[in-house]
């Protein structure tokens, strides 16, 4: 390796090393994505909640990484257990709802916390939640539980929360356990809506003001956001403020008490925490993706590549000894074929050539397609056509022609050529 090549390699290695160093020392940006997974330590993950569940229930907690149907099929006899679902969106289908209802009927309890009620979940439980819920994209909400044992305590949630409540539910089997309370709009709300056109379009402003007043009226009384629905010997609990269970609020002083009060309605049995239906669920589709999504494995991979690169750089300094020239072995197949061909041509044994080609053809069928060639009837033709992919008509044609040639004691040059063409066409297809 010449001097310039070595200089370029050293330069590339230095740049790569500098980039790796910058990657290591640069702080990672904080992610505000809603994850709700038990392993995520980002603000809207559920690591803190999952870590504290065993103390809240004084029971072993199991993380569920499969869909509800697959899990519940293996827990058909389970009783006095809890199945917890927390996510910003949960779209259960009819089959999942049927299994969840059967699970609750046996005395188990299902806890669901999500921002809205949709699909089979709302249909099965006869629930509906509000759609137009906030003054802005995010909202400040104040919630409380109705149980007098909780001393009418209320909790305020701002960042990431939304004003969600139930607009309809089956009153015959539903108990309201918690409410979202009136909370005054932030200062400048109307100006935020109208912008700079506050005094230009009076009709438009009047329409917007009427909607704002109606929305404000709906907040003058508490509205249910946490309910219990009796199902057989158990119950389904539905909660509309999942952000309360994230790391961001679990680490705020006093907010963990609200979570403890909410979970106090559940059983004192086994706890199953859903980690499948999550917005932040990690899906690994390849070994490289798994390596690059794990910090320790990712840097191990980079260090390994750097070590290999350094090995080649230092190894290149050693001179390689001369490699002797070795002549390749000659291919004598063509010469052998010509010799055999001349032998049969000189003797004029056309029938011998035909019989050998037929035997070679049948032997190839036996070794390649594993067929029995002793009885070449209609069943054999059909089976051979299926295995080779050659049409049944072409397969029947060559088998019939071979049968015809075998029945003759003497053959002509034309028959040999025809046989050769049919064999070539059969294997070519």
Tab-separated table of C-alpha atoms in Angstrom:
chain	number	residue	atom	x	y	z
A	1	UNK	CA	0.000	0.000	0.000
A	2	UNK	CA	1.461	3.381	-1.034
A	3	UNK	CA	1.828	6.414	1.216
A	4	UNK	CA	-1.185	8.314	-0.233
A	5	UNK	CA	-3.520	5.366	0.310
A	6	UNK	CA	-2.446	5.059	3.917
A	7	UNK	CA	-3.007	8.792	4.443
A	8	UNK	CA	-6.555	8.546	3.076
A	9	UNK	CA	-7.323	5.540	5.288
A	10	UNK	CA	-6.054	7.316	8.382
A	11	UNK	CA	-8.113	10.370	7.494
A	12	UNK	CA	-11.303	8.309	7.036
A	13	UNK	CA	-10.691	6.472	10.295
A	14	UNK	CA	-10.173	9.776	12.140
A	15	UNK	CA	-13.416	11.234	10.768
A	16	UNK	CA	-15.415	8.105	11.682
A	17	UNK	CA	-13.907	8.100	15.187
A	18	UNK	CA	-14.780	11.770	15.637
A	19	UNK	CA	-18.371	11.161	14.537
A	20	UNK	CA	-18.701	8.236	16.938
A	21	UNK	CA	-17.318	10.366	19.777
A	22	UNK	CA	-19.775	13.165	19.018
A	23	UNK	CA	-22.626	10.645	18.958
A	24	UNK	CA	-21.609	9.370	22.388
A	25	UNK	CA	-21.261	12.741	24.111
A	26	UNK	CA	-24.274	14.436	22.459
A	27	UNK	CA	-27.337	14.241	24.745
A	28	UNK	CA	-30.323	12.509	23.213
A	29	UNK	CA	-33.375	14.755	22.638
A	30	UNK	CA	-36.307	14.100	24.953
A	31	UNK	CA	-39.156	12.293	23.213
A	32	UNK	CA	-42.704	13.425	24.057
A	33	UNK	CA	-44.384	10.680	22.053
A	34	UNK	CA	-47.150	8.783	23.804
A	35	UNK	CA	-45.808	5.291	24.389
A	36	UNK	CA	-47.509	3.775	27.487
A	37	UNK	CA	-45.187	0.741	27.298
A	38	UNK	CA	-43.825	-0.753	30.507
A	39	UNK	CA	-40.182	-0.450	29.401
A	40	UNK	CA	-40.181	3.171	28.179
A	41	UNK	CA	-38.699	5.784	30.510
A	42	UNK	CA	-39.729	8.727	28.324
A	43	UNK	CA	-42.287	11.157	29.871
A	44	UNK	CA	-45.297	9.395	28.339
A	45	UNK	CA	-44.067	5.855	28.947
A	46	UNK	CA	-45.337	3.579	31.743
A	47	UNK	CA	-42.078	2.368	33.292
A	48	UNK	CA	-42.752	3.910	36.723
A	49	UNK	CA	-46.325	2.586	36.843
A	50	UNK	CA	-45.303	-0.947	35.913
A	51	UNK	CA	-42.456	-0.843	38.428
A	52	UNK	CA	-44.900	0.075	41.229
A	53	UNK	CA	-47.773	-2.278	40.342
A	54	UNK	CA	-46.463	-5.167	42.437
A	55	UNK	CA	-46.435	-2.910	45.500
A	56	UNK	CA	-49.902	-1.519	44.776
A	57	UNK	CA	-51.463	-4.976	44.493
A	58	UNK	CA	-49.014	-6.955	46.614
A	59	UNK	CA	-49.142	-9.527	43.827
A	60	UNK	CA	-46.831	-10.634	41.054
A	61	UNK	CA	-47.405	-8.636	37.863
A	62	UNK	CA	-47.097	-10.254	34.432
A	63	UNK	CA	-46.371	-8.296	31.263
A	64	UNK	CA	-48.601	-9.461	28.360
A	65	UNK	CA	-46.924	-9.146	24.948
A	66	UNK	CA	-49.563	-10.933	22.837
A	67	UNK	CA	-53.052	-9.968	21.725
A	68	UNK	CA	-55.915	-10.428	24.232
A	69	UNK	CA	-57.431	-13.409	22.416
A	70	UNK	CA	-54.170	-15.391	22.418
A	71	UNK	CA	-53.602	-14.562	26.080
A	72	UNK	CA	-57.125	-15.294	27.317
A	73	UNK	CA	-57.282	-18.626	25.466
A	74	UNK	CA	-54.550	-19.803	27.844
A	75	UNK	CA	-56.336	-18.399	30.940
A	76	UNK	CA	-59.847	-19.811	30.500
A	77	UNK	CA	-60.080	-20.875	34.144
A	78	UNK	CA	-58.610	-17.681	35.644
A	79	UNK	CA	-60.590	-16.014	38.462
A	80	UNK	CA	-60.052	-13.046	40.793
A	81	UNK	CA	-57.482	-11.563	38.382
A	82	UNK	CA	-56.985	-8.144	36.768
A	83	UNK	CA	-56.237	-7.305	33.128
A	84	UNK	CA	-55.008	-3.714	32.649
A	85	UNK	CA	-55.089	-1.845	29.320
A	86	UNK	CA	-53.657	1.693	29.105
A	87	UNK	CA	-53.094	3.541	25.821
A	88	UNK	CA	-54.230	6.671	24.001
A	89	UNK	CA	-56.143	4.467	21.546
A	90	UNK	CA	-57.555	0.940	21.892
A	91	UNK	CA	-59.442	-0.586	18.994
A	92	UNK	CA	-60.745	-3.922	20.242
A	93	UNK	CA	-62.608	-6.009	17.681
A	94	UNK	CA	-65.721	-8.097	18.338
A	95	UNK	CA	-63.760	-11.299	19.055
A	96	UNK	CA	-61.499	-9.593	21.580
A	97	UNK	CA	-64.481	-8.039	23.312
A	98	UNK	CA	-66.198	-11.413	23.578
A	99	UNK	CA	-63.149	-12.933	25.293
A	100	UNK	CA	-62.800	-9.921	27.606
A	101	UNK	CA	-66.476	-10.131	28.592
A	102	UNK	CA	-66.138	-13.870	29.328
A	103	UNK	CA	-63.014	-13.106	31.397
A	104	UNK	CA	-64.928	-10.518	33.445
A	105	UNK	CA	-67.980	-12.764	33.922
A	106	UNK	CA	-65.858	-15.267	35.905
A	107	UNK	CA	-65.178	-12.667	38.610
A	108	UNK	CA	-62.149	-11.030	37.012
A	109	UNK	CA	-61.785	-7.301	36.420
A	110	UNK	CA	-60.734	-5.527	33.243
A	111	UNK	CA	-59.342	-2.000	33.500
A	112	UNK	CA	-59.268	0.133	30.332
A	113	UNK	CA	-57.877	3.665	30.178
A	114	UNK	CA	-57.919	5.454	26.834
A	115	UNK	CA	-58.815	8.840	25.390
A	116	UNK	CA	-61.944	7.781	23.568
A	117	UNK	CA	-64.528	5.027	23.128
A	118	UNK	CA	-64.759	3.517	19.648
A	119	UNK	CA	-65.683	0.383	17.719
A	120	UNK	CA	-66.716	-2.903	19.284
A	121	UNK	CA	-65.711	-1.650	22.717
A	122	UNK	CA	-68.333	1.093	22.717
A	123	UNK	CA	-70.926	-1.116	21.056
A	124	UNK	CA	-70.538	-3.978	23.548
A	125	UNK	CA	-70.619	-1.723	26.610
A	126	UNK	CA	-73.117	0.798	25.178
A	127	UNK	CA	-70.711	3.650	25.779
A	128	UNK	CA	-69.959	6.899	23.955
A	129	UNK	CA	-67.507	9.710	24.734
A	130	UNK	CA	-67.308	13.320	23.563
A	131	UNK	CA	-65.415	14.197	20.406
A	132	UNK	CA	-64.966	18.001	20.505
A	133	UNK	CA	-63.223	18.093	23.840
A	134	UNK	CA	-60.594	20.841	24.179
A	135	UNK	CA	-60.177	24.587	23.868
A	136	UNK	CA	-56.864	24.094	22.144
A	137	UNK	CA	-54.939	21.087	20.942
A	138	UNK	CA	-54.147	20.329	24.597
A	139	UNK	CA	-56.279	21.161	27.625
A	140	UNK	CA	-56.101	21.468	31.408
A	141	UNK	CA	-58.387	19.096	33.269
A	142	UNK	CA	-59.236	18.550	36.929
A	143	UNK	CA	-60.431	15.121	38.021
A	144	UNK	CA	-61.612	13.482	41.229
A	145	UNK	CA	-63.056	10.194	42.464
A	146	UNK	CA	-66.547	10.073	43.965
A	147	UNK	CA	-65.789	7.717	46.824
A	148	UNK	CA	-66.144	9.727	50.103
A	149	UNK	CA	-63.194	7.787	51.519
A	150	UNK	CA	-60.966	9.770	49.163
A	151	UNK	CA	-62.019	13.047	50.858
A	152	UNK	CA	-63.162	14.725	47.653
A	153	UNK	CA	-59.545	15.243	46.521
A	154	UNK	CA	-59.059	16.596	43.007
A	155	UNK	CA	-56.028	16.352	40.729
A	156	UNK	CA	-55.030	18.726	37.930
A	157	UNK	CA	-53.492	17.482	34.669
A	158	UNK	CA	-52.183	19.963	32.112
A	159	UNK	CA	-49.547	18.844	29.641
A	160	UNK	CA	-50.793	16.145	27.279
A	161	UNK	CA	-54.244	15.893	28.833
A	162	UNK	CA	-57.631	16.365	27.180
A	163	UNK	CA	-61.145	17.119	28.429
A	164	UNK	CA	-62.802	13.755	27.886
A	165	UNK	CA	-66.011	12.474	29.433
A	166	UNK	CA	-68.798	9.968	28.755
A	167	UNK	CA	-71.833	11.334	26.950
A	168	UNK	CA	-73.883	8.147	27.242
A	169	UNK	CA	-73.744	4.840	29.118
A	170	UNK	CA	-76.048	2.078	30.323
A	171	UNK	CA	-77.330	3.429	33.649
A	172	UNK	CA	-78.808	0.048	34.656
A	173	UNK	CA	-75.403	-1.523	35.242
A	174	UNK	CA	-73.014	1.442	35.377
A	175	UNK	CA	-71.608	3.178	38.434
A	176	UNK	CA	-69.839	6.529	38.065
A	177	UNK	CA	-66.591	6.331	40.040
A	178	UNK	CA	-64.810	9.473	38.853
A	179	UNK	CA	-65.533	12.814	37.232
A	180	UNK	CA	-63.830	15.535	35.269
A	181	UNK	CA	-64.608	18.894	36.917
A	182	UNK	CA	-65.316	22.359	35.478
A	183	UNK	CA	-62.155	24.274	34.744
A	184	UNK	CA	-62.140	27.882	33.529
A	185	UNK	CA	-60.722	28.486	30.033
A	186	UNK	CA	-57.275	30.023	29.977
A	187	UNK	CA	-56.950	33.785	29.623
A	188	UNK	CA	-57.274	35.050	26.048
A	189	UNK	CA	-59.343	32.084	24.871
A	190	UNK	CA	-61.683	34.129	22.628
A	191	UNK	CA	-58.806	36.118	21.180
A	192	UNK	CA	-57.017	32.859	20.429
A	193	UNK	CA	-60.058	31.654	18.484
A	194	UNK	CA	-60.869	34.901	16.636
A	195	UNK	CA	-57.305	36.063	15.988
A	196	UNK	CA	-56.898	39.437	14.350
A	197	UNK	CA	-60.387	39.304	12.767
A	198	UNK	CA	-62.176	39.915	16.080
A	199	UNK	CA	-64.158	42.956	14.855
A	200	UNK	CA	-64.517	42.395	11.116
A	201	UNK	CA	-66.909	39.564	10.394
A	202	UNK	CA	-69.768	39.968	12.932
A	203	UNK	CA	-71.870	37.015	11.737
A	204	UNK	CA	-68.919	34.638	11.876
A	205	UNK	CA	-67.932	35.933	15.321
A	206	UNK	CA	-71.460	35.505	16.649
A	207	UNK	CA	-71.539	31.891	15.456
A	208	UNK	CA	-68.202	31.129	17.107
A	209	UNK	CA	-69.244	32.840	20.324
A	210	UNK	CA	-72.436	30.806	20.499
A	211	UNK	CA	-70.410	27.599	20.183
A	212	UNK	CA	-67.969	28.790	22.821
A	213	UNK	CA	-70.803	29.606	25.223
A	214	UNK	CA	-72.401	26.194	24.695
A	215	UNK	CA	-69.072	24.504	25.341
A	216	UNK	CA	-68.567	26.594	28.473
A	217	UNK	CA	-72.032	25.603	29.738
A	218	UNK	CA	-71.167	21.937	29.386
A	219	UNK	CA	-68.376	22.500	31.873
A	220	UNK	CA	-70.508	23.944	34.625
A	221	UNK	CA	-71.225	20.520	36.142
A	222	UNK	CA	-68.970	17.494	36.744
A	223	UNK	CA	-69.025	14.900	33.978
A	224	UNK	CA	-68.189	11.194	34.323
A	225	UNK	CA	-64.765	10.094	33.123
A	226	UNK	CA	-64.338	6.885	35.189
A	227	UNK	CA	-67.063	4.251	35.391
A	228	UNK	CA	-67.651	0.671	36.499
A	229	UNK	CA	-69.779	-1.720	34.415
A	230	UNK	CA	-70.896	-4.923	36.092
A	231	UNK	CA	-70.339	-8.034	33.968
A	232	UNK	CA	-71.386	-11.316	35.572
A	233	UNK	CA	-69.375	-11.808	38.757
A	234	UNK	CA	-66.758	-9.268	37.667
A	235	UNK	CA	-66.594	-5.824	36.132
A	236	UNK	CA	-65.061	-3.658	33.407
A	237	UNK	CA	-63.645	-0.298	34.468
A	238	UNK	CA	-63.376	2.418	31.851
A	239	UNK	CA	-61.216	5.497	32.403
A	240	UNK	CA	-60.760	8.471	30.030
A	241	UNK	CA	-57.510	10.077	31.198
A	242	UNK	CA	-54.650	7.624	30.386
A	243	UNK	CA	-52.011	10.369	30.634
A	244	UNK	CA	-52.369	10.141	34.440
A	245	UNK	CA	-50.595	6.759	34.396
A	246	UNK	CA	-47.461	7.946	32.546
A	247	UNK	CA	-44.009	8.583	34.006
A	248	UNK	CA	-44.482	12.358	33.706
A	249	UNK	CA	-47.326	12.433	36.234
A	250	UNK	CA	-46.396	9.392	38.314
A	251	UNK	CA	-43.241	11.261	39.375
A	252	UNK	CA	-45.128	14.424	40.363
A	253	UNK	CA	-45.799	14.705	44.074
A	254	UNK	CA	-49.296	13.552	44.984
A	255	UNK	CA	-50.249	12.287	41.529
A	256	UNK	CA	-49.329	8.694	42.363
A	257	UNK	CA	-52.083	8.794	44.992
A	258	UNK	CA	-54.719	9.238	42.285
A	259	UNK	CA	-53.451	6.118	40.489
A	260	UNK	CA	-53.520	4.167	43.746
A	261	UNK	CA	-57.111	5.285	44.392
A	262	UNK	CA	-58.204	4.306	40.868
A	263	UNK	CA	-56.667	0.828	41.144
A	264	UNK	CA	-58.190	0.299	44.598
A	265	UNK	CA	-61.385	-0.905	42.862
A	266	UNK	CA	-59.613	-3.886	41.288
A	267	UNK	CA	-59.180	-7.408	42.690
A	268	UNK	CA	-56.405	-8.474	45.031
A	269	UNK	CA	-55.407	-11.280	42.671
A	270	UNK	CA	-52.922	-11.676	39.810
A	271	UNK	CA	-52.279	-8.611	37.626
A	272	UNK	CA	-51.773	-8.786	33.855
A	273	UNK	CA	-50.437	-5.612	32.253
A	274	UNK	CA	-51.048	-5.314	28.510
A	275	UNK	CA	-47.888	-4.382	26.599
A	276	UNK	CA	-49.201	-5.401	23.168
A	277	UNK	CA	-51.773	-2.776	22.169
A	278	UNK	CA	-49.453	0.187	22.727
A	279	UNK	CA	-48.682	3.226	20.610
A	280	UNK	CA	-45.002	2.853	21.505
A	281	UNK	CA	-44.759	-0.913	21.115
A	282	UNK	CA	-41.423	-1.877	19.581
A	283	UNK	CA	-41.649	-4.132	16.550
A	284	UNK	CA	-38.407	-5.886	15.649
A	285	UNK	CA	-38.453	-7.244	12.087
A	286	UNK	CA	-34.731	-7.999	11.600
A	287	UNK	CA	-31.627	-8.782	13.689
A	288	UNK	CA	-29.988	-5.504	12.628
A	289	UNK	CA	-33.014	-3.485	13.732
A	290	UNK	CA	-32.916	-5.203	17.101
A	291	UNK	CA	-29.193	-4.416	17.468
A	292	UNK	CA	-29.547	-0.763	16.447
A	293	UNK	CA	-32.509	-0.129	18.776
A	294	UNK	CA	-30.536	-1.349	21.802
A	295	UNK	CA	-27.906	1.174	22.950
A	296	UNK	CA	-25.435	-1.407	24.274
A	297	UNK	CA	-25.699	-3.693	21.243
A	298	UNK	CA	-25.548	-0.730	18.861
A	299	UNK	CA	-22.215	0.479	20.226
A	300	UNK	CA	-20.873	-3.059	20.350
A	301	UNK	CA	-21.676	-3.287	16.650
A	302	UNK	CA	-19.929	0.012	15.897
A	303	UNK	CA	-16.859	-0.948	17.933
A	304	UNK	CA	-16.661	-4.295	16.135
A	305	UNK	CA	-16.761	-2.565	12.748
A	306	UNK	CA	-14.077	-0.111	13.877
A	307	UNK	CA	-11.872	-2.951	15.121
A	308	UNK	CA	-12.194	-4.767	11.800
A	309	UNK	CA	-11.309	-1.583	9.947
A	310	UNK	CA	-8.201	-1.083	12.118
A	311	UNK	CA	-7.184	-4.695	11.510
A	312	UNK	CA	-7.279	-4.204	7.745
A	313	UNK	CA	-5.336	-0.943	8.033
A	314	UNK	CA	-2.475	-2.508	10.003
A	315	UNK	CA	-2.647	-5.782	8.097
A	316	UNK	CA	-2.165	-3.905	4.827
A	317	UNK	CA	1.366	-2.955	5.922
A	318	UNK	CA	2.511	-6.553	5.514
A	319	UNK	CA	3.600	-7.625	2.047
A	320	UNK	CA	1.930	-10.642	0.563
A	321	UNK	CA	4.106	-13.384	-0.865
A	322	UNK	CA	3.853	-14.238	-4.538
A	323	UNK	CA	0.984	-16.510	-5.447
A	324	UNK	CA	2.008	-19.303	-7.806
A	325	UNK	CA	0.067	-19.643	-11.042
A	326	UNK	CA	-1.861	-22.910	-11.116
A	327	UNK	CA	-3.312	-24.028	-14.400
A	328	UNK	CA	-6.973	-25.007	-14.139
A	329	UNK	CA	-8.031	-28.564	-14.785
A	330	UNK	CA	-9.130	-29.196	-18.329
A	331	UNK	CA	-12.762	-29.998	-18.996
A	332	UNK	CA	-12.709	-33.352	-20.774
A	333	UNK	CA	-16.483	-33.764	-20.886
A	334	UNK	CA	-16.767	-32.475	-24.464
A	335	UNK	CA	-13.943	-34.727	-25.708
A	336	UNK	CA	-15.547	-37.736	-24.007
A	337	UNK	CA	-18.880	-36.959	-25.642
A	338	UNK	CA	-17.283	-36.649	-29.088
A	339	UNK	CA	-15.498	-39.981	-28.634
A	340	UNK	CA	-18.684	-41.819	-27.674
A	341	UNK	CA	-20.575	-40.141	-30.521
A	342	UNK	CA	-17.988	-41.162	-33.102
A	343	UNK	CA	-18.057	-44.737	-31.804
A	344	UNK	CA	-21.792	-45.105	-32.345
A	345	UNK	CA	-21.672	-43.215	-35.651
A	346	UNK	CA	-19.033	-45.538	-37.063
A	347	UNK	CA	-20.860	-48.684	-35.980
A	348	UNK	CA	-24.248	-47.306	-37.105
A	349	UNK	CA	-26.020	-48.625	-34.002
A	350	UNK	CA	-28.970	-46.169	-34.000
A	351	UNK	CA	-31.136	-48.433	-31.860
A	352	UNK	CA	-28.410	-48.629	-29.198
A	353	UNK	CA	-28.185	-44.852	-29.016
A	354	UNK	CA	-31.978	-44.553	-28.735
A	355	UNK	CA	-32.159	-47.122	-25.918
A	356	UNK	CA	-29.368	-45.381	-23.998
A	357	UNK	CA	-31.016	-41.974	-24.383
A	358	UNK	CA	-34.304	-43.447	-23.146
A	359	UNK	CA	-32.569	-45.053	-20.158
A	360	UNK	CA	-30.737	-41.798	-19.405
A	361	UNK	CA	-34.023	-39.863	-19.604
A	362	UNK	CA	-35.832	-42.275	-17.255
A	363	UNK	CA	-32.911	-42.331	-14.819
A	364	UNK	CA	-32.992	-38.528	-14.654
A	365	UNK	CA	-36.733	-38.621	-13.890
A	366	UNK	CA	-36.144	-41.092	-11.066
A	367	UNK	CA	-33.252	-39.175	-9.487
A	368	UNK	CA	-34.638	-35.668	-9.920
A	369	UNK	CA	-38.396	-36.124	-9.431
A	370	UNK	CA	-38.443	-39.408	-7.468
A	371	UNK	CA	-40.957	-41.181	-9.702
A	372	UNK	CA	-41.269	-44.892	-10.403
A	373	UNK	CA	-40.776	-45.492	-14.169
A	374	UNK	CA	-41.615	-49.202	-14.243
A	375	UNK	CA	-45.261	-48.627	-15.123
A	376	UNK	CA	-45.753	-45.602	-17.379
A	377	UNK	CA	-49.556	-45.441	-17.480
A	378	UNK	CA	-52.005	-42.510	-17.268
A	379	UNK	CA	-51.466	-42.139	-13.500
A	380	UNK	CA	-47.702	-41.940	-14.047
A	381	UNK	CA	-48.167	-39.271	-16.739
A	382	UNK	CA	-50.400	-37.179	-14.473
A	383	UNK	CA	-47.987	-37.444	-11.526
A	384	UNK	CA	-44.959	-36.628	-13.706
A	385	UNK	CA	-46.742	-33.581	-15.159
A	386	UNK	CA	-47.565	-32.303	-11.659
A	387	UNK	CA	-43.996	-32.707	-10.418
A	388	UNK	CA	-42.196	-31.250	-13.458
A	389	UNK	CA	-44.647	-28.470	-14.257
A	390	UNK	CA	-44.730	-29.622	-17.904
A	391	UNK	CA	-48.171	-29.749	-19.480
A	392	UNK	CA	-49.971	-33.070	-19.427
A	393	UNK	CA	-50.216	-33.090	-23.235
A	394	UNK	CA	-46.444	-32.685	-23.688
A	395	UNK	CA	-45.720	-35.261	-20.985
A	396	UNK	CA	-48.086	-37.792	-22.595
A	397	UNK	CA	-46.506	-37.118	-25.992
A	398	UNK	CA	-42.941	-37.976	-24.937
A	399	UNK	CA	-43.993	-41.018	-22.849
A	400	UNK	CA	-46.075	-42.394	-25.720
A	401	UNK	CA	-43.167	-41.824	-28.101
A	402	UNK	CA	-40.754	-43.659	-25.783
A	403	UNK	CA	-43.238	-46.562	-25.494
A	404	UNK	CA	-43.487	-46.654	-29.292
A	405	UNK	CA	-39.701	-46.718	-29.748
A	406	UNK	CA	-39.302	-49.487	-27.182
A	407	UNK	CA	-41.745	-51.662	-29.122
A	408	UNK	CA	-39.663	-51.478	-32.331
A	409	UNK	CA	-36.580	-53.638	-32.930
A	410	UNK	CA	-35.044	-51.305	-35.524
A	411	UNK	CA	-34.918	-47.502	-35.588
A	412	UNK	CA	-34.066	-44.757	-38.048
A	413	UNK	CA	-32.022	-41.547	-37.858
A	414	UNK	CA	-35.230	-39.528	-38.003
A	415	UNK	CA	-36.602	-41.274	-34.886
A	416	UNK	CA	-33.372	-40.553	-33.014
A	417	UNK	CA	-33.588	-36.854	-33.907
A	418	UNK	CA	-37.237	-36.677	-32.872
A	419	UNK	CA	-36.479	-38.341	-29.536
A	420	UNK	CA	-33.629	-35.920	-28.909
A	421	UNK	CA	-35.866	-32.910	-29.686
A	422	UNK	CA	-38.646	-34.109	-27.388
A	423	UNK	CA	-36.233	-34.725	-24.482
A	424	UNK	CA	-34.617	-31.306	-24.894
A	425	UNK	CA	-38.009	-29.607	-25.055
A	426	UNK	CA	-39.237	-31.486	-21.971
A	427	UNK	CA	-36.347	-30.418	-19.744
A	428	UNK	CA	-36.213	-26.930	-21.225
A	429	UNK	CA	-39.814	-26.283	-20.143
